[in-house]
mmCIF file of C-alpha atoms in Angstrom:
data_model
loop_
_atom_site.group_PDB
_atom_site.id
_atom_site.type_symbol
_atom_site.label_atom_id
_atom_site.label_comp_id
_atom_site.label_asym_id
_atom_site.label_seq_id
_atom_site.Cartn_x
_atom_site.Cartn_y
_atom_site.Cartn_z
ATOM 1 C CA MET F 7 36.283 -58.376 32.910
ATOM 2 C CA ARG F 8 39.836 -59.292 33.936
ATOM 3 C CA THR F 9 41.212 -57.235 31.048
ATOM 4 C CA ARG F 10 39.058 -54.256 31.966
ATOM 5 C CA GLN F 11 40.166 -54.470 35.594
ATOM 6 C CA ALA F 12 43.832 -54.684 34.569
ATOM 7 C CA ILE F 13 43.425 -51.568 32.403
ATOM 8 C CA LEU F 14 41.601 -49.735 35.186
ATOM 9 C CA GLN F 15 44.306 -50.588 37.715
ATOM 10 C CA ALA F 16 47.041 -49.494 35.306
ATOM 11 C CA ALA F 17 45.173 -46.270 34.566
ATOM 12 C CA ALA F 18 44.886 -45.588 38.294
ATOM 13 C CA GLN F 19 48.646 -46.011 38.685
ATOM 14 C CA VAL F 20 49.401 -43.595 35.844
ATOM 15 C CA PHE F 21 46.826 -41.005 36.970
ATOM 16 C CA ASP F 22 48.136 -41.205 40.520
ATOM 17 C CA GLU F 23 51.743 -40.683 39.441
ATOM 18 C CA HIS F 24 51.278 -38.099 36.685
ATOM 19 C CA GLY F 25 47.825 -36.533 37.014
ATOM 20 C CA TYR F 26 45.180 -36.331 34.299
ATOM 21 C CA GLU F 27 46.870 -33.992 31.850
ATOM 22 C CA ALA F 28 50.268 -35.720 31.766
ATOM 23 C CA ALA F 29 48.880 -39.278 31.767
ATOM 24 C CA LYS F 30 49.675 -41.175 28.549
ATOM 25 C CA LEU F 31 47.600 -43.988 27.108
ATOM 26 C CA SER F 32 50.810 -45.678 25.956
ATOM 27 C CA ASP F 33 51.960 -45.953 29.581
ATOM 28 C CA ILE F 34 48.639 -47.454 30.602
ATOM 29 C CA VAL F 35 48.823 -50.009 27.788
ATOM 30 C CA ASN F 36 52.361 -51.004 28.753
ATOM 31 C CA ILE F 37 51.568 -51.397 32.448
ATOM 32 C CA ALA F 38 48.356 -53.341 31.799
ATOM 33 C CA ARG F 39 50.124 -55.457 29.143
ATOM 34 C CA VAL F 40 47.256 -55.166 26.694
ATOM 35 C CA THR F 41 46.920 -53.899 23.129
ATOM 36 C CA LYS F 42 45.564 -50.464 22.265
ATOM 37 C CA GLY F 43 42.656 -52.269 20.631
ATOM 38 C CA ALA F 44 41.794 -53.915 23.938
ATOM 39 C CA LEU F 45 42.011 -50.570 25.696
ATOM 40 C CA TYR F 46 39.670 -48.853 23.242
ATOM 41 C CA PHE F 47 37.275 -51.799 23.394
ATOM 42 C CA HIS F 48 36.652 -50.993 27.053
ATOM 43 C CA PHE F 49 37.263 -47.214 27.144
ATOM 44 C CA ASP F 50 36.689 -44.767 24.291
ATOM 45 C CA SER F 51 38.985 -42.048 25.649
ATOM 46 C CA LYS F 52 41.339 -41.019 28.452
ATOM 47 C CA GLU F 53 38.487 -39.000 29.900
ATOM 48 C CA GLY F 54 36.250 -42.070 29.967
ATOM 49 C CA MET F 55 38.969 -44.035 31.690
ATOM 50 C CA ALA F 56 39.451 -41.332 34.303
ATOM 51 C CA GLN F 57 35.712 -41.246 34.970
ATOM 52 C CA ALA F 58 35.733 -45.023 35.392
ATOM 53 C CA VAL F 59 38.448 -44.689 38.058
ATOM 54 C CA ILE F 60 36.339 -42.122 39.932
ATOM 55 C CA ASP F 61 33.210 -44.281 39.583
ATOM 56 C CA ALA F 62 35.066 -47.354 40.860
ATOM 57 C CA GLN F 63 36.028 -45.498 44.031
ATOM 58 C CA ASN F 64 32.437 -44.308 44.492
ATOM 59 C CA GLU F 65 31.283 -47.926 44.355
ATOM 60 C CA GLN F 66 33.733 -48.900 47.115
ATOM 61 C CA GLN F 67 32.165 -47.070 50.031
ATOM 62 C CA PRO F 68 34.138 -47.506 53.247
ATOM 63 C CA THR F 69 33.108 -50.499 55.318
ATOM 64 C CA VAL F 70 33.701 -50.151 59.035
ATOM 65 C CA LEU F 71 33.014 -52.486 61.909
ATOM 66 C CA PRO F 72 29.928 -51.656 64.020
ATOM 67 C CA GLN F 73 30.782 -49.597 67.087
ATOM 68 C CA GLU F 74 29.101 -48.746 70.380
ATOM 69 C CA TYR F 75 28.761 -45.145 69.234
ATOM 70 C CA LYS F 76 27.668 -43.987 65.794
ATOM 71 C CA ALA F 77 29.999 -41.036 66.262
ATOM 72 C CA GLN F 78 32.891 -43.513 66.278
ATOM 73 C CA GLU F 79 31.631 -45.029 63.018
ATOM 74 C CA PHE F 80 31.469 -41.513 61.540
ATOM 75 C CA LEU F 81 35.087 -40.972 62.557
ATOM 76 C CA ASP F 82 36.118 -44.449 61.390
ATOM 77 C CA MET F 83 34.928 -43.803 57.830
ATOM 78 C CA GLY F 84 37.536 -41.093 57.404
ATOM 79 C CA MET F 85 40.254 -43.050 59.174
ATOM 80 C CA VAL F 86 39.554 -46.093 56.995
ATOM 81 C CA PHE F 87 39.726 -43.970 53.858
ATOM 82 C CA SER F 88 43.044 -42.520 55.026
ATOM 83 C CA HIS F 89 44.369 -46.045 55.592
ATOM 84 C CA ARG F 90 43.204 -47.219 52.178
ATOM 85 C CA LEU F 91 44.799 -44.226 50.462
ATOM 86 C CA ARG F 92 48.150 -45.501 51.705
ATOM 87 C CA HIS F 93 47.618 -48.955 50.220
ATOM 88 C CA GLU F 94 45.220 -48.678 47.265
ATOM 89 C CA VAL F 95 46.297 -46.891 44.119
ATOM 90 C CA LEU F 96 42.706 -46.739 42.855
ATOM 91 C CA MET F 97 41.749 -44.636 45.868
ATOM 92 C CA ARG F 98 44.690 -42.284 45.434
ATOM 93 C CA ALA F 99 44.072 -41.870 41.712
ATOM 94 C CA SER F 100 40.403 -41.083 42.223
ATOM 95 C CA ALA F 101 41.243 -38.529 44.905
ATOM 96 C CA ARG F 102 43.758 -36.847 42.617
ATOM 97 C CA LEU F 103 41.401 -36.837 39.626
ATOM 98 C CA THR F 104 38.635 -35.329 41.731
ATOM 99 C CA LEU F 105 40.921 -32.392 42.516
ATOM 100 C CA ASP F 106 42.535 -32.247 39.057
ATOM 101 C CA ARG F 107 40.779 -29.630 36.955
ATOM 102 C CA ALA F 108 42.528 -30.718 33.772
ATOM 103 C CA GLY F 109 39.710 -33.186 33.088
ATOM 104 C CA ARG F 110 36.927 -30.617 33.093
ATOM 105 C CA ASN F 111 34.206 -32.958 31.879
ATOM 106 C CA LEU F 112 34.750 -35.439 34.688
ATOM 107 C CA ASP F 113 32.002 -35.771 37.260
ATOM 108 C CA GLN F 114 34.152 -34.248 39.992
ATOM 109 C CA ALA F 115 31.211 -33.497 42.286
ATOM 110 C CA SER F 116 30.080 -37.110 42.535
ATOM 111 C CA PRO F 117 32.663 -38.343 45.081
ATOM 112 C CA TYR F 118 32.040 -35.351 47.331
ATOM 113 C CA CYS F 119 28.257 -35.742 47.181
ATOM 114 C CA ALA F 120 28.444 -39.469 47.895
ATOM 115 C CA TRP F 121 30.776 -38.954 50.855
ATOM 116 C CA ILE F 122 28.735 -36.119 52.324
ATOM 117 C CA ASP F 123 25.492 -38.107 52.032
ATOM 118 C CA LEU F 124 27.082 -41.117 53.723
ATOM 119 C CA HIS F 125 28.473 -39.008 56.571
ATOM 120 C CA VAL F 126 25.143 -37.228 57.059
ATOM 121 C CA SER F 127 23.254 -40.529 57.328
ATOM 122 C CA VAL F 128 25.578 -41.785 60.091
ATOM 123 C CA LEU F 129 25.415 -38.508 62.009
ATOM 124 C CA GLU F 130 21.626 -38.440 61.754
ATOM 125 C CA GLU F 131 21.526 -41.821 63.482
ATOM 126 C CA ALA F 132 23.995 -40.530 66.069
ATOM 127 C CA LYS F 133 21.679 -37.586 66.684
ATOM 128 C CA ARG F 134 18.697 -39.890 67.177
ATOM 129 C CA ARG F 135 20.729 -41.750 69.771
ATOM 130 C CA GLY F 136 21.520 -38.542 71.640
ATOM 131 C CA GLU F 137 25.229 -38.560 70.822
ATOM 132 C CA LEU F 138 25.345 -35.111 69.207
ATOM 133 C CA LEU F 139 25.207 -31.749 70.892
ATOM 134 C CA PRO F 140 21.674 -30.266 70.679
ATOM 135 C CA ASN F 141 22.544 -27.477 68.236
ATOM 136 C CA VAL F 142 24.461 -29.629 65.744
ATOM 137 C CA ASP F 143 23.037 -30.001 62.234
ATOM 138 C CA PRO F 144 24.505 -33.270 60.818
ATOM 139 C CA VAL F 145 25.005 -31.676 57.404
ATOM 140 C CA VAL F 146 27.471 -29.085 58.730
ATOM 141 C CA PRO F 147 30.133 -31.396 60.257
ATOM 142 C CA ALA F 148 29.676 -33.819 57.339
ATOM 143 C CA ARG F 149 30.587 -31.116 54.827
ATOM 144 C CA MET F 150 33.351 -29.785 57.057
ATOM 145 C CA ILE F 151 35.030 -33.175 57.449
ATOM 146 C CA VAL F 152 34.797 -34.102 53.761
ATOM 147 C CA GLY F 153 36.125 -30.706 52.677
ATOM 148 C CA SER F 154 38.904 -30.716 55.258
ATOM 149 C CA PHE F 155 39.868 -34.258 54.316
ATOM 150 C CA ALA F 156 40.342 -33.225 50.682
ATOM 151 C CA GLY F 157 42.572 -30.355 51.733
ATOM 152 C CA LEU F 158 44.599 -32.460 54.147
ATOM 153 C CA ASN F 159 45.156 -35.125 51.494
ATOM 154 C CA THR F 160 46.561 -32.532 49.095
ATOM 155 C CA MET F 161 48.708 -30.909 51.772
ATOM 156 C CA ALA F 162 50.051 -34.225 53.056
ATOM 157 C CA HIS F 163 51.024 -35.242 49.527
ATOM 158 C CA THR F 164 52.656 -31.877 48.776
ATOM 159 C CA LEU F 165 54.535 -31.519 52.060
ATOM 160 C CA GLY F 166 55.294 -35.197 52.635
ATOM 161 C CA LEU F 167 53.222 -35.393 55.826
ATOM 162 C CA ASP F 168 51.631 -38.496 57.317
ATOM 163 C CA LEU F 169 47.974 -38.328 56.293
ATOM 164 C CA ASP F 170 46.853 -40.616 59.125
ATOM 165 C CA GLU F 171 48.343 -38.205 61.655
ATOM 166 C CA GLN F 172 46.781 -35.169 59.979
ATOM 167 C CA VAL F 173 43.333 -36.800 59.895
ATOM 168 C CA SER F 174 43.743 -37.901 63.516
ATOM 169 C CA GLU F 175 44.388 -34.295 64.536
ATOM 170 C CA LEU F 176 41.383 -33.127 62.516
ATOM 171 C CA TYR F 177 38.997 -35.423 64.381
ATOM 172 C CA THR F 178 40.648 -34.731 67.737
ATOM 173 C CA TYR F 179 39.869 -31.028 67.387
ATOM 174 C CA VAL F 180 36.499 -31.238 65.594
ATOM 175 C CA MET F 181 34.630 -34.026 67.370
ATOM 176 C CA PRO F 182 34.356 -32.306 70.808
ATOM 177 C CA SER F 183 32.332 -29.558 69.101
ATOM 178 C CA VAL F 184 30.013 -32.125 67.514
ATOM 179 C CA VAL F 185 29.299 -34.783 70.151
ATOM 180 C CA VAL F 186 28.347 -34.632 73.806
ATOM 181 C CA PRO F 187 31.273 -34.777 76.283
ATOM 182 C CA ALA F 188 30.383 -38.266 77.500
ATOM 183 C CA VAL F 189 30.845 -39.572 73.961
ATOM 184 C CA ALA F 190 33.805 -37.353 73.026
ATOM 185 C CA ILE F 191 36.035 -38.778 75.762
ATOM 186 C CA ARG F 192 35.379 -42.334 74.497
ATOM 187 C CA LEU F 193 36.237 -41.759 70.829
ATOM 188 C CA ASP F 194 39.386 -43.320 69.413
ATOM 189 C CA THR F 195 41.106 -40.777 67.154
ATOM 190 C CA ALA F 196 44.572 -42.373 67.159
ATOM 191 C CA PRO F 197 46.484 -42.169 63.845
ATOM 192 C CA ARG F 198 46.286 -45.919 63.073
ATOM 193 C CA ARG F 199 42.615 -46.172 63.938
ATOM 194 C CA GLY F 200 41.761 -46.924 60.280
ATOM 195 C CA ALA F 201 43.404 -50.357 60.316
ATOM 196 C CA ARG F 202 41.691 -51.308 63.585
ATOM 197 C CA ALA F 203 38.329 -50.129 62.248
ATOM 198 C CA LEU F 204 38.790 -52.423 59.248
ATOM 199 C CA TYR F 205 40.371 -55.494 60.800
ATOM 200 C CA GLY F 206 39.716 -55.415 64.524
ATOM 201 C CA PRO F 207 41.825 -54.523 67.611
ATOM 202 C CA ARG F 208 45.168 -55.692 66.188
ATOM 203 C CA GLY F 209 44.709 -53.693 62.989
ATOM 204 C CA VAL F 210 46.098 -56.551 60.897
ATOM 205 C CA HIS F 211 44.542 -58.034 57.769
ATOM 206 C CA PRO F 212 43.700 -61.769 58.112
ATOM 207 C CA CYS F 213 46.557 -62.542 55.703
ATOM 208 C CA GLY F 214 48.988 -61.120 58.240
ATOM 209 C CA HIS F 215 49.583 -57.757 56.591
ATOM 210 C CA GLY F 216 47.967 -54.436 57.480
ATOM 211 C CA CYS F 217 46.630 -53.724 54.002
ATOM 212 C CA PRO F 218 43.284 -54.346 52.255
ATOM 213 C CA ASP F 219 44.652 -56.534 49.455
ATOM 214 C CA GLY F 220 46.571 -58.836 51.772
ATOM 215 C CA LEU F 221 49.907 -57.629 50.399
ATOM 216 C CA PRO F 222 52.514 -55.098 51.462
ATOM 217 C CA ALA F 223 51.643 -51.626 50.161
ATOM 218 C CA LYS F 224 53.899 -51.634 47.101
ATOM 219 C CA ALA F 225 52.893 -55.116 46.013
ATOM 220 C CA ALA F 226 49.237 -54.334 46.541
ATOM 221 C CA GLU F 227 49.584 -51.452 44.116
ATOM 222 C CA GLU F 228 51.146 -53.642 41.455
ATOM 223 C CA VAL F 229 48.665 -56.514 41.432
ATOM 224 C CA PRO F 230 45.182 -55.903 39.939
ATOM 225 C CA ALA F 231 42.416 -56.453 42.474
#
């Protein structure tokens, strides 16, 4: 299992840096420090490895702290994901592979479907609590946020923008058209909300660093989880 995880982490690094088409198995082997035999024991092809990266991200659904308003938890899921993209190479690689059409046999719809379903379930609870405007169908903002997030991630990477700030602006403009005014004015959409949603008011991991693996961003990317 440790060998498989090391290969998966190395594959994520290579996919994140080079994309699916340009990724080389030799680079993955060198980074993971394993033999090609070990690699093929766990994964039968580059495509299978890429799918495993996507599946691993699907299994790591965002965990947010309970909030007074479900609408805040809905918002926090995106802010947490934005925060994790900055610190977790597996997340970035999966996001890139999902948008990379070079691997045409990859299950590219799966991450979107999982995210939409999760967002819908939280908004449905918010609706039951009376937090949403009467005419809001939870499916619509769920799809809008997930789709917009994918676009913002690509744009931020291409233009060198701060993704946290872009996502913050997205929620700042969208949420008032989704929730009732009394809830909208109490939502925290600040750019570093993701860290606070994960770790509490200070937004600092218990180890003392603001990253999920307890390491500075670069080190966290280099050490298998």
